[in-house]
Amino acid sequence: METKLHNFYDFRAYARKKLPRLLFEYIDRGTEDEIALTELRQSLDSVRFVPEVLSGLETVQTDFMFAEKTHALPLVIAPTALAGLVSFDGEVKLARAAERARIPFTISTQSVTPVEHIRAGVPDADLWFQLYVWKNRALTDQLLDRVWASGVTTLVITADTPVSPNREYNLKNGFSIPFRPSIRAGLDVATHPRWFFRVLLPYLRSGGMPSYGHYPQDFRHNVTSSVQSQDLQLENLLNWNDVAELRKKWRGEIIVKGILSVNDAQKARAIGADGIVVSAHGGRNLDIAVTPLDVLGQVVEALNNRLAVFVDSGVRRGSDVLKLLSYGAKAVFIGRAPLWGLAAADEQGADAMIAILAMELQKAMTMLGRVSINDLKNVTRFVSR
Ligand SMILES: Cc1cc2nc3c(=O)[nH]c(=O)nc-3n(C[C@H](O)[C@H](O)[C@H](O)COP(=O)(O)O)c2cc1C
């Protein structure tokens, strides 16, 4: 592996060289004027802590528990659509990296590789499944049956995407699903032959253009197909009653992802969710949304340990993880970080990116004189924003 890759930003820069621009920007960018994306950094950068010195700590504890399972680090790999385009079999590679780091991996409804295939590649991994409810509810139920049959018990229902976000750069770059070939996109791929040979070609050789792996057989078409069924459109009318229904049907844990208010957090609790993810979707959805850090403290306080509070968006350093944990989050979802790891140096890169975040977190905890995640909640903190 490239030895000059020391942090998130190094991996991102290296990934930029390797991926076609349309794919790099699809992962990297936000929405509209990218105000939300900028604000995510500003909010995290505005937090400071008062260290306690000479604490004599040999090790720090970074494990967390959810659903009676212990995880070694307070990290969860977030669901990211089409992660399989970053590297051939990318979702299996990310799941293996998560397993090695002893953290959960969340499979996206829109992954290239279906849940059964991922499970076969990582029989013992803690796999979670992110659900986008399709307009055709019967097909959604069938998908959930497949997920359950694959031994996945934690369902992450994404609640913050009632419409397709306005990402103009995707249109400019010719990155759309279904994919519409254009001269610009063709040139982009042609100038990244490594990606073509290492990622696209293996898919072409093993069954055709990569597609959304969870589409039912009758509806399967590849990511370049111009036919898209209404049945598989994301349900724009999704509401709390639907989530309550899913709660009744699903026998495992339910986490509602994309919450940014105390009120919605309370609703998630009222329908019997086991957890929420306070999330701005990585600054990719609503450009005028508050940041998770703006609301996290209030949400944690209002829920008062009655369900697990996870958080994500904008994490680039282990110290960002620490900041979010200090507000009472149980663990932090990471989206782009493992993707840059995978893009820059494949499976080893994903391992390295997780290890770097862990190292940064551990160093910051030690410098603050805090031995456990729970201890982080009472560090003196200043916020300059
Ligand atoms: C390329 C990409 C694809 C994503 N796809 C999904 C998805 O399919 N479902 C979902 O709930 N969130 C999706 N997200 C959002 C992530 O789950 C997560 O909320 C976000 O990436 C966290 O911010 P970070 O990337 O700054 O860590 C995606 C994010 C990225 C970067």
CSV table of C-alpha atoms and ligand atoms in Angstrom, one decimal:
chain,number,residue,atom,x,y,z
A,1,MET,CA,0.0,0.0,0.0
A,2,GLU,CA,1.0,3.6,-0.7
A,3,THR,CA,3.0,4.6,2.4
A,4,LYS,CA,2.3,8.3,2.1
A,5,LEU,CA,-1.3,7.9,3.0
A,6,HIS,CA,-1.6,9.2,6.6
A,7,ASN,CA,-5.1,10.6,6.9
A,8,PHE,CA,-8.5,11.0,5.4
A,9,TYR,CA,-7.3,13.9,3.2
A,10,ASP,CA,-4.4,11.8,1.8
A,11,PHE,CA,-6.7,9.0,0.9
A,12,ARG,CA,-9.2,11.4,-0.7
A,13,ALA,CA,-6.5,13.0,-2.8
A,14,TYR,CA,-5.2,9.6,-4.0
A,15,ALA,CA,-8.8,8.4,-4.7
A,16,ARG,CA,-9.3,11.5,-6.8
A,17,LYS,CA,-6.5,10.4,-9.1
A,18,LYS,CA,-7.8,6.9,-9.4
A,19,LEU,CA,-11.5,7.3,-9.9
A,20,PRO,CA,-13.3,8.8,-12.9
A,21,ARG,CA,-14.3,12.3,-12.0
A,22,LEU,CA,-18.0,11.4,-12.2
A,23,LEU,CA,-17.6,8.8,-9.5
A,24,PHE,CA,-15.2,10.9,-7.4
A,25,GLU,CA,-17.6,13.8,-7.4
A,26,TYR,CA,-20.7,11.6,-6.8
A,27,ILE,CA,-19.0,10.5,-3.5
A,28,ASP,CA,-17.3,13.7,-2.5
A,29,ARG,CA,-19.7,16.5,-3.1
A,30,GLY,CA,-22.8,17.8,-1.4
A,31,THR,CA,-25.9,19.3,-2.9
A,32,GLU,CA,-26.8,22.6,-4.5
A,33,ASP,CA,-24.4,25.3,-3.1
A,34,GLU,CA,-22.8,22.8,-0.7
A,35,ILE,CA,-23.5,25.1,2.3
A,36,ALA,CA,-24.4,22.0,4.4
A,37,LEU,CA,-21.1,20.3,3.5
A,38,THR,CA,-19.1,23.4,4.5
A,39,GLU,CA,-21.2,23.8,7.7
A,40,LEU,CA,-20.5,20.2,8.8
A,41,ARG,CA,-16.8,21.1,8.9
A,42,GLN,CA,-17.3,24.4,10.6
A,43,SER,CA,-19.5,22.9,13.3
A,44,LEU,CA,-16.9,20.1,14.0
A,45,ASP,CA,-14.0,22.5,13.8
A,46,SER,CA,-15.6,24.8,16.3
A,47,VAL,CA,-15.3,22.4,19.3
A,48,ARG,CA,-12.4,22.5,21.8
A,49,PHE,CA,-11.6,20.6,24.9
A,50,VAL,CA,-9.6,21.2,28.1
A,51,PRO,CA,-7.1,18.4,28.5
A,52,GLU,CA,-6.4,16.8,31.8
A,53,VAL,CA,-2.7,16.0,32.0
A,54,LEU,CA,-0.6,13.4,33.8
A,55,SER,CA,-3.4,10.9,33.8
A,56,GLY,CA,-1.0,8.0,33.3
A,57,LEU,CA,-3.3,6.0,31.0
A,58,GLU,CA,-1.8,2.9,29.4
A,59,THR,CA,-4.8,2.1,27.1
A,60,VAL,CA,-8.2,3.6,26.4
A,61,GLN,CA,-11.5,1.8,26.0
A,62,THR,CA,-13.3,2.4,22.7
A,63,ASP,CA,-15.8,-0.4,22.6
A,64,PHE,CA,-19.5,0.0,22.4
A,65,MET,CA,-22.5,-2.3,22.7
A,66,PHE,CA,-25.6,-2.5,20.6
A,67,ALA,CA,-28.1,-5.4,20.4
A,68,GLU,CA,-26.1,-7.4,22.9
A,69,LYS,CA,-23.0,-7.3,20.7
A,70,THR,CA,-19.8,-5.6,21.6
A,71,HIS,CA,-17.9,-3.7,18.9
A,72,ALA,CA,-14.2,-2.8,19.3
A,73,LEU,CA,-14.5,0.8,18.0
A,74,PRO,CA,-17.3,3.4,18.2
A,75,LEU,CA,-17.7,3.3,14.4
A,76,VAL,CA,-20.2,1.8,12.0
A,77,ILE,CA,-19.6,1.7,8.3
A,78,ALA,CA,-22.5,3.8,6.9
A,79,PRO,CA,-24.6,2.6,4.0
A,80,THR,CA,-23.3,4.0,0.7
A,81,ALA,CA,-25.1,3.4,-2.6
A,82,LEU,CA,-23.0,1.9,-5.4
A,83,ALA,CA,-19.9,1.3,-3.2
A,84,GLY,CA,-19.3,-1.6,-5.5
A,85,LEU,CA,-18.3,0.9,-8.2
A,86,VAL,CA,-15.3,2.1,-6.2
A,87,SER,CA,-13.7,-1.3,-6.3
A,88,PHE,CA,-14.7,-4.6,-7.8
A,89,ASP,CA,-16.9,-6.4,-5.2
A,90,GLY,CA,-16.4,-3.3,-3.1
A,91,GLU,CA,-19.2,-4.0,-0.7
A,92,VAL,CA,-17.8,-7.4,0.2
A,93,LYS,CA,-14.4,-5.8,0.8
A,94,LEU,CA,-15.9,-3.1,3.0
A,95,ALA,CA,-17.7,-5.8,5.0
A,96,ARG,CA,-14.5,-7.7,5.4
A,97,ALA,CA,-12.7,-4.6,6.6
A,98,ALA,CA,-15.5,-3.9,9.1
A,99,GLU,CA,-15.3,-7.5,10.4
A,100,ARG,CA,-11.5,-7.2,10.9
A,101,ALA,CA,-12.0,-4.0,12.8
A,102,ARG,CA,-14.9,-5.6,14.7
A,103,ILE,CA,-17.4,-2.9,13.8
A,104,PRO,CA,-20.8,-3.3,11.9
A,105,PHE,CA,-21.1,-2.8,8.2
A,106,THR,CA,-24.4,-1.3,6.8
A,107,ILE,CA,-25.4,-2.6,3.4
A,108,SER,CA,-27.3,0.0,1.3
A,109,THR,CA,-30.5,-1.0,-0.4
A,110,GLN,CA,-28.7,0.5,-3.5
A,111,SER,CA,-25.6,-1.6,-3.2
A,112,VAL,CA,-24.2,-3.3,-6.3
A,113,THR,CA,-23.8,-6.6,-4.5
A,114,PRO,CA,-26.8,-8.2,-2.9
A,115,VAL,CA,-27.0,-9.1,0.7
A,116,GLU,CA,-26.8,-12.9,0.1
A,117,HIS,CA,-23.5,-12.5,-1.8
A,118,ILE,CA,-22.1,-10.2,0.9
A,119,ARG,CA,-23.1,-12.7,3.6
A,120,ALA,CA,-21.5,-15.5,1.7
A,121,GLY,CA,-18.3,-13.5,1.6
A,122,VAL,CA,-18.3,-12.7,5.4
A,123,PRO,CA,-20.3,-15.4,7.2
A,124,ASP,CA,-19.6,-14.0,10.7
A,125,ALA,CA,-19.6,-10.2,10.1
A,126,ASP,CA,-22.1,-8.0,11.9
A,127,LEU,CA,-24.1,-6.9,8.9
A,128,TRP,CA,-26.8,-4.2,9.2
A,129,PHE,CA,-29.2,-3.4,6.3
A,130,GLN,CA,-30.2,0.1,5.3
A,131,LEU,CA,-33.7,0.2,3.9
A,132,TYR,CA,-35.1,2.6,1.3
A,133,VAL,CA,-38.7,1.7,1.0
A,134,TRP,CA,-39.8,1.1,-2.6
A,135,LYS,CA,-43.2,2.3,-3.9
A,136,ASN,CA,-44.2,-1.3,-4.3
A,137,ARG,CA,-44.6,-2.4,-0.7
A,138,ALA,CA,-44.9,-6.1,-1.5
A,139,LEU,CA,-41.5,-6.0,-3.2
A,140,THR,CA,-40.1,-4.2,-0.2
A,141,ASP,CA,-41.4,-6.9,2.0
A,142,GLN,CA,-39.8,-9.6,-0.2
A,143,LEU,CA,-36.5,-7.7,0.1
A,144,LEU,CA,-36.8,-7.7,3.9
A,145,ASP,CA,-37.4,-11.4,3.8
A,146,ARG,CA,-34.2,-11.9,1.9
A,147,VAL,CA,-32.4,-9.6,4.4
A,148,TRP,CA,-33.7,-11.6,7.4
A,149,ALA,CA,-32.9,-14.9,5.7
A,150,SER,CA,-29.3,-13.6,5.3
A,151,GLY,CA,-29.0,-13.4,9.1
A,152,VAL,CA,-29.2,-9.6,9.3
A,153,THR,CA,-31.2,-8.4,12.4
A,154,THR,CA,-30.5,-4.6,12.4
A,155,LEU,CA,-32.5,-2.6,10.0
A,156,VAL,CA,-31.6,1.0,9.4
A,157,ILE,CA,-34.5,2.9,7.8
A,158,THR,CA,-33.5,6.0,6.0
A,159,ALA,CA,-36.0,8.7,6.7
A,160,ASP,CA,-34.4,11.8,5.1
A,161,THR,CA,-34.8,11.3,1.4
A,162,PRO,CA,-38.4,11.9,0.3
A,163,VAL,CA,-37.2,13.3,-3.0
A,164,SER,CA,-34.1,12.9,-5.0
A,165,PRO,CA,-31.6,15.5,-3.9
A,166,ASN,CA,-30.6,18.3,-6.2
A,167,ARG,CA,-27.0,17.4,-7.2
A,168,GLU,CA,-26.2,19.4,-10.3
A,169,TYR,CA,-22.7,18.1,-10.7
A,170,ASN,CA,-24.0,14.6,-11.3
A,171,LEU,CA,-26.0,16.0,-14.2
A,172,LYS,CA,-23.1,17.9,-15.5
A,173,ASN,CA,-20.8,14.9,-15.3
A,174,GLY,CA,-23.3,12.5,-16.8
A,175,PHE,CA,-23.6,10.5,-13.6
A,176,SER,CA,-27.2,9.4,-13.3
A,177,ILE,CA,-29.0,6.2,-12.5
A,178,PRO,CA,-29.9,4.9,-15.0
A,179,PHE,CA,-26.6,5.8,-16.5
A,180,ARG,CA,-26.9,7.7,-19.8
A,181,PRO,CA,-23.8,7.4,-21.9
A,182,SER,CA,-22.3,10.8,-23.0
A,183,ILE,CA,-19.1,11.9,-24.7
A,184,ARG,CA,-18.0,13.5,-21.4
A,185,ALA,CA,-18.6,10.4,-19.3
A,186,GLY,CA,-17.0,8.3,-22.0
A,187,LEU,CA,-13.8,10.5,-22.0
A,188,ASP,CA,-13.8,10.5,-18.2
A,189,VAL,CA,-13.8,6.7,-18.1
A,190,ALA,CA,-11.3,6.5,-21.0
A,191,THR,CA,-8.8,8.7,-19.1
A,192,HIS,CA,-9.0,6.3,-16.1
A,193,PRO,CA,-8.1,3.1,-17.7
A,194,ARG,CA,-7.0,1.6,-14.4
A,195,TRP,CA,-10.5,1.9,-13.0
A,196,PHE,CA,-11.9,0.5,-16.3
A,197,PHE,CA,-9.7,-2.6,-16.2
A,198,ARG,CA,-9.8,-3.2,-12.4
A,199,VAL,CA,-13.4,-2.4,-11.6
A,200,LEU,CA,-15.7,-2.2,-14.6
A,201,LEU,CA,-14.2,-4.9,-16.7
A,202,PRO,CA,-14.4,-7.6,-14.0
A,203,TYR,CA,-18.1,-6.8,-13.7
A,204,LEU,CA,-18.5,-6.9,-17.5
A,205,ARG,CA,-16.8,-10.3,-17.5
A,206,SER,CA,-18.8,-11.7,-14.7
A,207,GLY,CA,-22.4,-11.0,-15.9
A,208,GLY,CA,-22.6,-7.5,-17.4
A,209,MET,CA,-22.8,-3.9,-16.3
A,210,PRO,CA,-23.0,-3.5,-12.5
A,211,SER,CA,-26.5,-2.9,-11.3
A,212,TYR,CA,-28.5,-2.4,-8.1
A,213,GLY,CA,-28.1,-5.8,-6.6
A,214,HIS,CA,-31.3,-5.8,-4.6
A,215,TYR,CA,-33.7,-5.3,-7.5
A,216,PRO,CA,-35.8,-8.4,-7.9
A,217,GLN,CA,-34.9,-10.7,-10.7
A,218,ASP,CA,-37.9,-9.6,-12.9
A,219,PHE,CA,-36.9,-6.0,-12.6
A,220,ARG,CA,-33.2,-6.3,-12.9
A,221,HIS,CA,-31.5,-4.1,-15.3
A,222,ASN,CA,-28.1,-2.6,-15.2
A,223,VAL,CA,-27.1,0.9,-14.2
A,224,THR,CA,-27.1,2.0,-17.8
A,225,SER,CA,-30.6,0.8,-18.6
A,226,SER,CA,-33.0,3.6,-19.5
A,227,VAL,CA,-36.0,1.5,-18.2
A,228,GLN,CA,-36.8,2.2,-14.5
A,229,SER,CA,-39.9,0.8,-13.0
A,230,GLN,CA,-42.2,2.9,-10.8
A,231,ASP,CA,-42.4,-0.1,-8.4
A,232,LEU,CA,-38.8,0.5,-7.4
A,233,GLN,CA,-38.9,4.2,-7.1
A,234,LEU,CA,-38.2,5.3,-3.5
A,235,GLU,CA,-41.5,5.9,-1.6
A,236,ASN,CA,-41.9,9.7,-1.4
A,237,LEU,CA,-45.0,9.3,0.7
A,238,LEU,CA,-43.2,7.4,3.5
A,239,ASN,CA,-44.4,8.5,6.9
A,240,TRP,CA,-44.3,7.5,10.6
A,241,ASN,CA,-47.2,5.1,10.3
A,242,ASP,CA,-45.2,3.2,7.7
A,243,VAL,CA,-42.2,3.0,10.1
A,244,ALA,CA,-44.5,1.9,12.9
A,245,GLU,CA,-45.8,-0.9,10.6
A,246,LEU,CA,-42.2,-1.9,9.8
A,247,ARG,CA,-41.6,-1.9,13.5
A,248,LYS,CA,-44.4,-4.5,13.9
A,249,LYS,CA,-43.2,-6.7,11.1
A,250,TRP,CA,-39.4,-6.6,11.7
A,251,ARG,CA,-38.3,-9.0,14.4
A,252,GLY,CA,-34.9,-7.4,14.9
A,253,GLU,CA,-33.6,-4.0,15.8
A,254,ILE,CA,-34.8,-0.8,14.0
A,255,ILE,CA,-32.7,2.3,13.7
A,256,VAL,CA,-34.2,5.4,12.0
A,257,LYS,CA,-31.5,7.3,10.1
A,258,GLY,CA,-31.7,11.0,9.2
A,259,ILE,CA,-33.1,12.6,12.3
A,260,LEU,CA,-32.3,16.3,13.0
A,261,SER,CA,-34.8,17.3,15.6
A,262,VAL,CA,-35.9,16.4,19.2
A,263,ASN,CA,-39.4,16.1,18.0
A,264,ASP,CA,-38.6,13.5,15.4
A,265,ALA,CA,-36.3,11.6,17.8
A,266,GLN,CA,-39.3,11.4,20.2
A,267,LYS,CA,-41.5,10.0,17.4
A,268,ALA,CA,-38.9,7.4,16.7
A,269,ARG,CA,-39.0,6.4,20.4
A,270,ALA,CA,-42.8,6.4,20.4
A,271,ILE,CA,-43.0,3.9,17.5
A,272,GLY,CA,-40.5,1.6,19.4
A,273,ALA,CA,-37.3,2.2,17.4
A,274,ASP,CA,-34.1,0.8,19.1
A,275,GLY,CA,-32.0,3.7,17.8
A,276,ILE,CA,-31.7,6.7,15.6
A,277,VAL,CA,-28.9,8.2,13.5
A,278,VAL,CA,-28.7,12.0,13.9
A,279,SER,CA,-27.6,12.7,10.4
A,280,ALA,CA,-27.4,15.3,7.7
A,281,HIS,CA,-26.7,12.6,5.1
A,282,GLY,CA,-23.2,13.8,4.8
A,283,GLY,CA,-24.4,17.2,3.5
A,284,ARG,CA,-25.7,15.5,0.4
A,285,ASN,CA,-29.5,16.0,0.8
A,286,LEU,CA,-30.9,19.3,2.2
A,287,ASP,CA,-28.4,22.1,1.8
A,288,ILE,CA,-30.2,24.3,4.4
A,289,ALA,CA,-30.3,21.7,7.1
A,290,VAL,CA,-28.8,22.2,10.6
A,291,THR,CA,-25.7,20.2,11.4
A,292,PRO,CA,-25.9,17.0,13.6
A,293,LEU,CA,-23.7,18.7,16.1
A,294,ASP,CA,-26.2,21.6,16.4
A,295,VAL,CA,-28.9,19.3,17.7
A,296,LEU,CA,-27.1,16.2,19.0
A,297,GLY,CA,-26.9,17.3,22.7
A,298,GLN,CA,-30.6,18.2,22.9
A,299,VAL,CA,-31.6,14.9,21.2
A,300,VAL,CA,-29.4,12.8,23.6
A,301,GLU,CA,-30.8,14.7,26.6
A,302,ALA,CA,-34.4,14.3,25.5
A,303,LEU,CA,-34.1,10.6,24.9
A,304,ASN,CA,-32.4,10.0,28.2
A,305,ASN,CA,-30.8,6.7,27.3
A,306,ARG,CA,-34.1,5.2,26.2
A,307,LEU,CA,-32.7,4.4,22.8
A,308,ALA,CA,-29.3,4.4,21.1
A,309,VAL,CA,-28.3,7.6,19.5
A,310,PHE,CA,-25.9,7.3,16.6
A,311,VAL,CA,-24.6,10.2,14.5
A,312,ASP,CA,-22.8,10.9,11.3
A,313,SER,CA,-21.9,13.5,8.7
A,314,GLY,CA,-18.6,15.2,8.1
A,315,VAL,CA,-16.2,12.9,10.1
A,316,ARG,CA,-12.7,13.2,8.8
A,317,ARG,CA,-10.6,12.6,11.9
A,318,GLY,CA,-10.7,10.4,15.0
A,319,SER,CA,-11.0,13.7,16.9
A,320,ASP,CA,-14.3,14.4,15.1
A,321,VAL,CA,-15.5,11.0,16.4
A,322,LEU,CA,-14.4,12.1,19.8
A,323,LYS,CA,-16.3,15.3,19.6
A,324,LEU,CA,-19.5,13.6,18.6
A,325,LEU,CA,-19.2,11.0,21.3
A,326,SER,CA,-18.7,13.8,23.9
A,327,TYR,CA,-22.2,14.9,23.1
A,328,GLY,CA,-23.5,11.5,24.1
A,329,ALA,CA,-23.6,9.5,20.8
A,330,LYS,CA,-23.1,5.8,21.2
A,331,ALA,CA,-21.1,5.5,17.9
A,332,VAL,CA,-20.5,7.3,14.7
A,333,PHE,CA,-21.3,6.2,11.2
A,334,ILE,CA,-18.6,6.8,8.6
A,335,GLY,CA,-19.5,7.2,4.9
A,336,ARG,CA,-16.9,8.7,2.7
A,337,ALA,CA,-13.8,7.7,4.8
A,338,PRO,CA,-14.0,3.9,4.1
A,339,LEU,CA,-14.8,4.7,0.5
A,340,TRP,CA,-11.7,6.8,0.0
A,341,GLY,CA,-9.7,3.9,1.7
A,342,LEU,CA,-11.2,1.4,-0.7
A,343,ALA,CA,-10.6,3.7,-3.8
A,344,ALA,CA,-7.0,4.6,-2.9
A,345,ALA,CA,-5.7,1.2,-1.8
A,346,ASP,CA,-8.5,-1.4,-2.1
A,347,GLU,CA,-9.3,-3.6,0.9
A,348,GLN,CA,-6.1,-2.7,2.6
A,349,GLY,CA,-6.9,0.9,2.2
A,350,ALA,CA,-10.3,0.5,3.9
A,351,ASP,CA,-8.5,-1.3,6.8
A,352,ALA,CA,-5.9,1.5,7.0
A,353,MET,CA,-8.5,4.3,7.0
A,354,ILE,CA,-10.4,2.7,9.9
A,355,ALA,CA,-7.2,2.1,11.7
A,356,ILE,CA,-6.1,5.7,11.3
A,357,LEU,CA,-9.4,7.0,12.6
A,358,ALA,CA,-9.1,4.6,15.6
A,359,MET,CA,-5.5,5.7,16.2
A,360,GLU,CA,-6.4,9.4,16.1
A,361,LEU,CA,-9.4,8.8,18.5
A,362,GLN,CA,-7.2,6.9,20.9
A,363,LYS,CA,-4.4,9.5,20.9
A,364,ALA,CA,-6.9,12.3,21.5
A,365,MET,CA,-8.6,10.4,24.3
A,366,THR,CA,-5.2,9.8,26.0
A,367,MET,CA,-4.2,13.4,25.6
A,368,LEU,CA,-7.5,14.5,27.2
A,369,GLY,CA,-6.9,12.0,30.0
A,370,ARG,CA,-10.1,10.1,29.3
A,371,VAL,CA,-10.0,6.3,29.6
A,372,SER,CA,-13.4,5.5,28.2
A,373,ILE,CA,-16.1,6.8,25.9
A,374,ASN,CA,-18.4,7.4,28.8
A,375,ASP,CA,-15.7,9.6,30.4
A,376,LEU,CA,-15.8,11.9,27.4
A,377,LYS,CA,-19.1,13.2,28.4
A,378,ASN,CA,-17.7,15.2,31.2
A,379,VAL,CA,-14.7,16.9,29.6
A,380,THR,CA,-14.9,20.7,29.7
A,381,ARG,CA,-15.7,21.9,26.2
A,382,PHE,CA,-15.8,25.2,24.4
A,383,VAL,CA,-17.7,25.8,21.3
A,384,SER,CA,-16.7,28.9,19.3
A,385,ARG,CA,-19.6,28.9,16.8
B,1,LIG,C1,-21.5,7.9,-2.0
B,1,LIG,C2,-22.5,7.9,-0.9
B,1,LIG,C3,-23.6,7.2,-1.0
B,1,LIG,C4,-24.6,7.1,0.0
B,1,LIG,N1,-25.7,6.3,-0.1
B,1,LIG,C5,-26.5,6.2,0.9
B,1,LIG,C6,-27.6,5.3,0.9
B,1,LIG,O1,-27.7,4.5,0.0
B,1,LIG,N2,-28.4,5.2,2.0
B,1,LIG,C7,-28.3,6.1,3.1
B,1,LIG,O2,-29.1,6.0,4.0
B,1,LIG,N3,-27.3,7.0,3.1
B,1,LIG,C8,-26.4,7.0,2.1
B,1,LIG,N4,-25.3,7.9,2.2
B,1,LIG,C9,-25.1,8.7,3.4
B,1,LIG,C10,-24.3,7.9,4.4
B,1,LIG,O3,-24.9,6.8,4.9
B,1,LIG,C11,-23.9,8.8,5.6
B,1,LIG,O4,-25.0,9.3,6.2
B,1,LIG,C12,-22.9,10.0,5.2
B,1,LIG,O5,-22.0,9.6,4.2
B,1,LIG,C13,-22.1,10.4,6.4
B,1,LIG,O6,-21.3,11.5,6.1
B,1,LIG,P1,-19.7,11.3,5.8
B,1,LIG,O7,-19.6,10.7,4.4
B,1,LIG,O8,-19.2,12.7,5.8
B,1,LIG,O9,-19.1,10.3,6.8
B,1,LIG,C14,-24.4,7.9,1.2
B,1,LIG,C15,-23.2,8.7,1.3
B,1,LIG,C16,-22.3,8.7,0.2
B,1,LIG,C17,-21.0,9.5,0.4
